[in-house]
mmCIF file of C-alpha atoms in Angstrom:
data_model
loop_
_atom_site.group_PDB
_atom_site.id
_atom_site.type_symbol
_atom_site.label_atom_id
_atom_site.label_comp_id
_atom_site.label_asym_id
_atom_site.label_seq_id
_atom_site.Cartn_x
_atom_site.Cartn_y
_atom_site.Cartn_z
ATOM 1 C CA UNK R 1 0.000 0.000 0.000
ATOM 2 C CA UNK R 2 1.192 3.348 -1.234
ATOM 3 C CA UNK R 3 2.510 5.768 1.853
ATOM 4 C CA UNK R 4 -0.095 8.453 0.356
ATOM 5 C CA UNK R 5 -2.922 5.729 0.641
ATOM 6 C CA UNK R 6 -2.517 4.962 4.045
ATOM 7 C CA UNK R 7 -1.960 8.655 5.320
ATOM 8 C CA UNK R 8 -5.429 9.367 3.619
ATOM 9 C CA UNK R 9 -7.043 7.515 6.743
ATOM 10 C CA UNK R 10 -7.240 8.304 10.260
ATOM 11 C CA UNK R 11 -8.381 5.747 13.031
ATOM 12 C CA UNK R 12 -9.719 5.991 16.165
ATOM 13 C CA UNK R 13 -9.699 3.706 19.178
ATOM 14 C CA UNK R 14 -11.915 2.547 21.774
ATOM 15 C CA UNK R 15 -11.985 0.582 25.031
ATOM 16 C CA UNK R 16 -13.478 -2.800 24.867
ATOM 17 C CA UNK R 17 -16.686 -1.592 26.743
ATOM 18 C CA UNK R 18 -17.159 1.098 23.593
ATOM 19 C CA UNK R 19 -16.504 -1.477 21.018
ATOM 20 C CA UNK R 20 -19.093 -1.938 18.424
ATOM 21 C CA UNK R 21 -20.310 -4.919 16.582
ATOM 22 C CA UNK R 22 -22.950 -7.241 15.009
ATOM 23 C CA UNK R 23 -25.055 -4.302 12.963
ATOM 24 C CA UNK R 24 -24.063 -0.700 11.818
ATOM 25 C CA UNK R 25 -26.414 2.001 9.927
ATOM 26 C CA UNK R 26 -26.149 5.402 8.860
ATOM 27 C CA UNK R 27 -29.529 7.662 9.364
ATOM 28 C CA UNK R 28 -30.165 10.686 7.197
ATOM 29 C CA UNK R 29 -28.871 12.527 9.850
ATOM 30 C CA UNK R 30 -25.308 11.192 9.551
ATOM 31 C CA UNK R 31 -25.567 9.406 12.512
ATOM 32 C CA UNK R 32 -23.817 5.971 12.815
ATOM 33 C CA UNK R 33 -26.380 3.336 14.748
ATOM 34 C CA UNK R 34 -24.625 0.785 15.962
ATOM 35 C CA UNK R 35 -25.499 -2.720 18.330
ATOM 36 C CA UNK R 36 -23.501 -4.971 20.429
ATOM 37 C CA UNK R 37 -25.415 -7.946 21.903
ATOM 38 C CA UNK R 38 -28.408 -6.766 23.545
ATOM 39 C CA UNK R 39 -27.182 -2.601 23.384
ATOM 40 C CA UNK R 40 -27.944 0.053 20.607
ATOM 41 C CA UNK R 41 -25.432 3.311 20.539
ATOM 42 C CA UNK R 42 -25.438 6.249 17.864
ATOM 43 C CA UNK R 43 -22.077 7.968 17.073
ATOM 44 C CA UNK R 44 -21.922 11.519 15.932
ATOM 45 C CA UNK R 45 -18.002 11.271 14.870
ATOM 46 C CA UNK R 46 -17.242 12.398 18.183
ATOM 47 C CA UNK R 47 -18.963 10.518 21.053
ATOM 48 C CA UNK R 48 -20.813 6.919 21.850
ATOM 49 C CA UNK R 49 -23.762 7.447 23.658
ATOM 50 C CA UNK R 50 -26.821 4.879 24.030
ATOM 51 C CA UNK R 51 -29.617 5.092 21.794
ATOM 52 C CA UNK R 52 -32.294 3.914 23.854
ATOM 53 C CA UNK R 53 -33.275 3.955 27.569
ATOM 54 C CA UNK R 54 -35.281 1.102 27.093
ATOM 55 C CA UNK R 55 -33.807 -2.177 28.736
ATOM 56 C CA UNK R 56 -33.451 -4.509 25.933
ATOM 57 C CA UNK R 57 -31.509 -6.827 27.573
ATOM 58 C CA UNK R 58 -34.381 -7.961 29.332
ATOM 59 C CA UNK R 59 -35.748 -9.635 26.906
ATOM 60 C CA UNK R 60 -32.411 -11.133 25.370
ATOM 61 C CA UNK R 61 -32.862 -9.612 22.421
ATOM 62 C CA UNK R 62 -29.266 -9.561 20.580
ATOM 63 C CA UNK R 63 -29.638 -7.495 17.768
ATOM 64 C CA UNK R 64 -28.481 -8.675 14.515
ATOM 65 C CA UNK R 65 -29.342 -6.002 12.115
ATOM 66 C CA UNK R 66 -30.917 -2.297 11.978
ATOM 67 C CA UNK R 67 -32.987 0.133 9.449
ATOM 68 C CA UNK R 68 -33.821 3.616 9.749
ATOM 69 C CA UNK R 69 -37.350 3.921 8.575
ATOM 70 C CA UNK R 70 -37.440 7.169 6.509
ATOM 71 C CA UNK R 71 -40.895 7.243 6.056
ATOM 72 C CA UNK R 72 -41.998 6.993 9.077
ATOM 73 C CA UNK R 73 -39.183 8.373 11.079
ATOM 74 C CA UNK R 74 -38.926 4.853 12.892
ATOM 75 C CA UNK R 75 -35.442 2.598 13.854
ATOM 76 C CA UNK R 76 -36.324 -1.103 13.131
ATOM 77 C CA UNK R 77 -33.964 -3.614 15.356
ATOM 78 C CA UNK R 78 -33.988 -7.547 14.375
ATOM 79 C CA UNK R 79 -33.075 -9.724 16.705
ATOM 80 C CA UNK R 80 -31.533 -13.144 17.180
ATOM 81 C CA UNK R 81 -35.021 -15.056 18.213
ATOM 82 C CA UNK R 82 -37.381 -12.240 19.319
ATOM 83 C CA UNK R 83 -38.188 -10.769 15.957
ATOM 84 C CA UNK R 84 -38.408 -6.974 15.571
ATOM 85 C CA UNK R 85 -38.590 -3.919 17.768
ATOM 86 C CA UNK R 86 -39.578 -0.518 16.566
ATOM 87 C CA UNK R 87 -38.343 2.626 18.164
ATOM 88 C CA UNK R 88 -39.059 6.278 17.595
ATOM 89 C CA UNK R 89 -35.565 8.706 16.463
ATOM 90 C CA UNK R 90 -35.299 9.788 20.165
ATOM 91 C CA UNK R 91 -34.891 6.004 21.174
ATOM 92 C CA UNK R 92 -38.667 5.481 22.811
ATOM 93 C CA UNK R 93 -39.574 2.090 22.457
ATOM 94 C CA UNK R 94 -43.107 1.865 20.313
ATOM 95 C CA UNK R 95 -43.725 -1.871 19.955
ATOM 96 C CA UNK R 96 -42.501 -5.182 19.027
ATOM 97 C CA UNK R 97 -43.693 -7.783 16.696
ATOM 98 C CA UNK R 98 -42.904 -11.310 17.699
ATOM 99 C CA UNK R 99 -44.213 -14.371 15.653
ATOM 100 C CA UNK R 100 -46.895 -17.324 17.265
ATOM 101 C CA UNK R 101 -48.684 -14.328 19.054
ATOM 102 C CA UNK R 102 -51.925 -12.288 18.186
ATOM 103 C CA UNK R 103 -49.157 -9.631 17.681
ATOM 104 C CA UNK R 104 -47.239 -11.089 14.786
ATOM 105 C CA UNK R 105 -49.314 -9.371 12.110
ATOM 106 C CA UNK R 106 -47.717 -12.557 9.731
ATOM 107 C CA UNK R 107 -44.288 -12.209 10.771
ATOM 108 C CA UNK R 108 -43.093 -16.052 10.007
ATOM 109 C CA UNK R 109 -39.697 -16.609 12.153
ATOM 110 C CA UNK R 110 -38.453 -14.511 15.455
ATOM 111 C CA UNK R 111 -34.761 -14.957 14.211
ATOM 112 C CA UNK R 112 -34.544 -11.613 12.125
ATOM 113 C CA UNK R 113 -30.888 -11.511 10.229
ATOM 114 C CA UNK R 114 -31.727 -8.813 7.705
ATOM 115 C CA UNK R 115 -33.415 -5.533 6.832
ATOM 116 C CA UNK R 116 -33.883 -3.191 3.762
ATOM 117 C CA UNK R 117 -35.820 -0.487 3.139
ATOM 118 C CA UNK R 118 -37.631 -0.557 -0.674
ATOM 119 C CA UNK R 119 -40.205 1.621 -2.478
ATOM 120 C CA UNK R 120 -42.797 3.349 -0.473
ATOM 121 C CA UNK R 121 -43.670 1.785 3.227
ATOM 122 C CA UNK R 122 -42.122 -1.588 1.811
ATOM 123 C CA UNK R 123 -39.018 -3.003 4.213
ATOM 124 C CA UNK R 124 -37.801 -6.485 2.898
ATOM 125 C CA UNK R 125 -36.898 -8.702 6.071
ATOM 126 C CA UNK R 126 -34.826 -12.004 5.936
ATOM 127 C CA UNK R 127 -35.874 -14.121 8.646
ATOM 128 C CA UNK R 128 -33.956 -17.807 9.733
ATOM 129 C CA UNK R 129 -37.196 -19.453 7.502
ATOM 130 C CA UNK R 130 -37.417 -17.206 4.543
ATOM 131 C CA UNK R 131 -38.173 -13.766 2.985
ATOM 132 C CA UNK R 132 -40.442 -11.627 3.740
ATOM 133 C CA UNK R 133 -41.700 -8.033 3.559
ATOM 134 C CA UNK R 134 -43.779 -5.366 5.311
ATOM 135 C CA UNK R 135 -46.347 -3.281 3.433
ATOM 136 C CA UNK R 136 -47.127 -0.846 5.595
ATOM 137 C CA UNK R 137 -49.247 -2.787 7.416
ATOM 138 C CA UNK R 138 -48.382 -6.292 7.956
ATOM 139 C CA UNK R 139 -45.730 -9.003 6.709
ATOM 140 C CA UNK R 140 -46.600 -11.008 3.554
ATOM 141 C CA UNK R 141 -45.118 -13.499 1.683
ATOM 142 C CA UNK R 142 -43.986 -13.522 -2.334
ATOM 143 C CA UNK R 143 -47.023 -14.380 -4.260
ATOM 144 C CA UNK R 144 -45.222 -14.420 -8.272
ATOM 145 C CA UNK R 145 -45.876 -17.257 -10.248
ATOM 146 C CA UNK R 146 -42.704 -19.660 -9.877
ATOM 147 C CA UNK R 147 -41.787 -18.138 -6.503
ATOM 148 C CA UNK R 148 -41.061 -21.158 -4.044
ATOM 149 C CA UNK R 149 -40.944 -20.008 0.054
ATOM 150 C CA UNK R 150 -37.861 -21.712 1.290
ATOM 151 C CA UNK R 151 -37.198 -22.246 5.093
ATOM 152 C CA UNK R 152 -33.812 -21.360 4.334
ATOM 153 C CA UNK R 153 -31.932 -18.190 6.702
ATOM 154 C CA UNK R 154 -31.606 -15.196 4.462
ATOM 155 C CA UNK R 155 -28.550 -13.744 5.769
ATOM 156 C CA UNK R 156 -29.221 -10.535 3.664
ATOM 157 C CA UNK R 157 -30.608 -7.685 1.214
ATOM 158 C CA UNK R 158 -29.959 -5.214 -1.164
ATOM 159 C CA UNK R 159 -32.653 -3.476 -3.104
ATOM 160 C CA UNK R 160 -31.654 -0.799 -5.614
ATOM 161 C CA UNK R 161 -32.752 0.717 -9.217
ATOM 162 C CA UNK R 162 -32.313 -2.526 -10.786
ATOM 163 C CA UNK R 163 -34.532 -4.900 -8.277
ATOM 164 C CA UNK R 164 -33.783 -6.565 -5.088
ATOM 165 C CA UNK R 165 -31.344 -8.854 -4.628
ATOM 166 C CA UNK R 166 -31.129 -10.973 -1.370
ATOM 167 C CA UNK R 167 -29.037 -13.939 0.215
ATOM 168 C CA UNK R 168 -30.807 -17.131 0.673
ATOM 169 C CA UNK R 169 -28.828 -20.596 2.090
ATOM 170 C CA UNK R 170 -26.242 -21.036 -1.642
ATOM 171 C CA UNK R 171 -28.453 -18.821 -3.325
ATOM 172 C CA UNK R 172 -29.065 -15.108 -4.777
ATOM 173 C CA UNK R 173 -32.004 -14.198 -5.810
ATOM 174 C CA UNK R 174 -32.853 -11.216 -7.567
ATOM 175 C CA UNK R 175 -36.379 -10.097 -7.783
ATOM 176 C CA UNK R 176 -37.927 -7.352 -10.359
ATOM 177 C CA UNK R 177 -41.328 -6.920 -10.715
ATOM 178 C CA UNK R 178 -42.722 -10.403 -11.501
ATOM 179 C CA UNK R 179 -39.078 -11.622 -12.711
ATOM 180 C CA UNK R 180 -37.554 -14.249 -10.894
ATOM 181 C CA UNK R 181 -34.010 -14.934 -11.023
ATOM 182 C CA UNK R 182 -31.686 -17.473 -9.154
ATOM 183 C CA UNK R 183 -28.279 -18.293 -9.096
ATOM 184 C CA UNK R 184 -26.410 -21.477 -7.008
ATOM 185 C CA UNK R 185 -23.018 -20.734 -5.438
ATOM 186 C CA UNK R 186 -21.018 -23.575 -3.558
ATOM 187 C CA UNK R 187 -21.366 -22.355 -0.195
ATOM 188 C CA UNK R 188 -23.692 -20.160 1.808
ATOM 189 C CA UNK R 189 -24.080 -16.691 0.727
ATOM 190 C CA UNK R 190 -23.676 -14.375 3.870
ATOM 191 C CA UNK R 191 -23.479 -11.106 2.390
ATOM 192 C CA UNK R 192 -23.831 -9.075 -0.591
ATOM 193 C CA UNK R 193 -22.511 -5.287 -1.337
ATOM 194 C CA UNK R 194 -22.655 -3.100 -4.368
ATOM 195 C CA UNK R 195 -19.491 -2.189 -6.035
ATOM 196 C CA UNK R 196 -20.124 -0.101 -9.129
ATOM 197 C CA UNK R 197 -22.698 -1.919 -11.169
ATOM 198 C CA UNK R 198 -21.418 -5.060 -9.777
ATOM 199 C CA UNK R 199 -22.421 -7.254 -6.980
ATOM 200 C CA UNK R 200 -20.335 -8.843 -4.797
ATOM 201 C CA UNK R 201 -21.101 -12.193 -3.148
ATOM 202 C CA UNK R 202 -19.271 -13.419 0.235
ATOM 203 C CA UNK R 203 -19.794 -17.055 0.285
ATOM 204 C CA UNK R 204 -19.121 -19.126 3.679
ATOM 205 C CA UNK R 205 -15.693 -20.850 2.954
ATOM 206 C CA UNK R 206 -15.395 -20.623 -0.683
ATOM 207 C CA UNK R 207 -14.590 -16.788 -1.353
ATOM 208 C CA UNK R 208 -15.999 -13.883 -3.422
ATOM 209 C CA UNK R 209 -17.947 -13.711 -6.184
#
């Protein structure tokens, strides 16, 4: 690495209490959100503060991914097995949807691993048995013609201009209107970034793509 590559960055420590992991967001107010375990924080470039005053840890909810809601000015929180949490911008817990209960409002699987926002009030959710999205007003499931539900974990989701594209056991689908697409790679796909007009696949054990 050129000497003028590296000096371009700056880095910043922590102690191990601070130190952030598991699920990272920006908000349109350049806020980093950021969860370790059971504990949401927001960073502002400068400090680490808690996001919320609300005790998740009592319910063991270890937060695997998070969305900032820009429609509705809302902070969505998956968790491990107690499906999704819903918070206002100033951290005030508003509800949470759990599956099996009156509550669920169709939400399949408590095990939430990933969250996108799409067009309108749509958020696409990958849940430990399948994809899913919200339409404003309750989870449903992919009704196309050739669509099969898998109880597969979809680790996660990108949607963009060109459709969404989302991380299902081996597989990537890509959805666009009523198109279907599906590609098999030799390992389990566990994340997906844009790169240009490319998109790159991290596979469990067997590299990029």
């Amino acid at each position: 690495m050129s000497s003028n590559f590296s000096s371009s960055f700056r880095t910043q420590g922590w102690s191990a209490s601070e130190t952030l992991s598991v699920a990272t967001v920006f908000d349109n107010a350049y806020t980093l959100r950021a969860a370790q375990n059971t504990n949401c924080f927001n960073f502002d470039g400068s400090k680490i503060v808690p996001f919320t005053n609300h005790d998740i840890s009592k319910t063991s909810q270890i937060i695997t991914s998070i969305l900032v809601d820009t429609n509705s000015n809302n902070v969505w929180m998956g968790s491990y097995s107690e499906g999704i949490s819903i918070y206002d911008f100033k951290g005030r817990h508003k509800r949470t949807i759990r599956p099996y209960l009156g509550s669920s409002l169709g939400l399949i699987h408590g095990g939430i691993w990933s969250l996108e926002q799409g067009f309108g009030d749509t958020i696409y959710v990958g849940t430990s048995e399948g994809f899913q999205y919200w339409d404003g007003r309750r989870f449903r499931l992919i009704q196309n013609e050739g669509w099969i539900q898998k109880k597969e974990v979809v680790y996660d989701i990108i949607h963009n201009s060109s459709g969404t594209w989302f991380a299902r056991g081996k597989e990537v689908v890509h959805l666009k209107g009523r198109s279907i697409q599906t590609k098999v790679f030799p390992g389990n796909v566990l994340d997906l970034n844009e790169f240009g007009d490319s998109l790159i696949v991290s596979t469990e054990g067997f590299g990029l793509y």
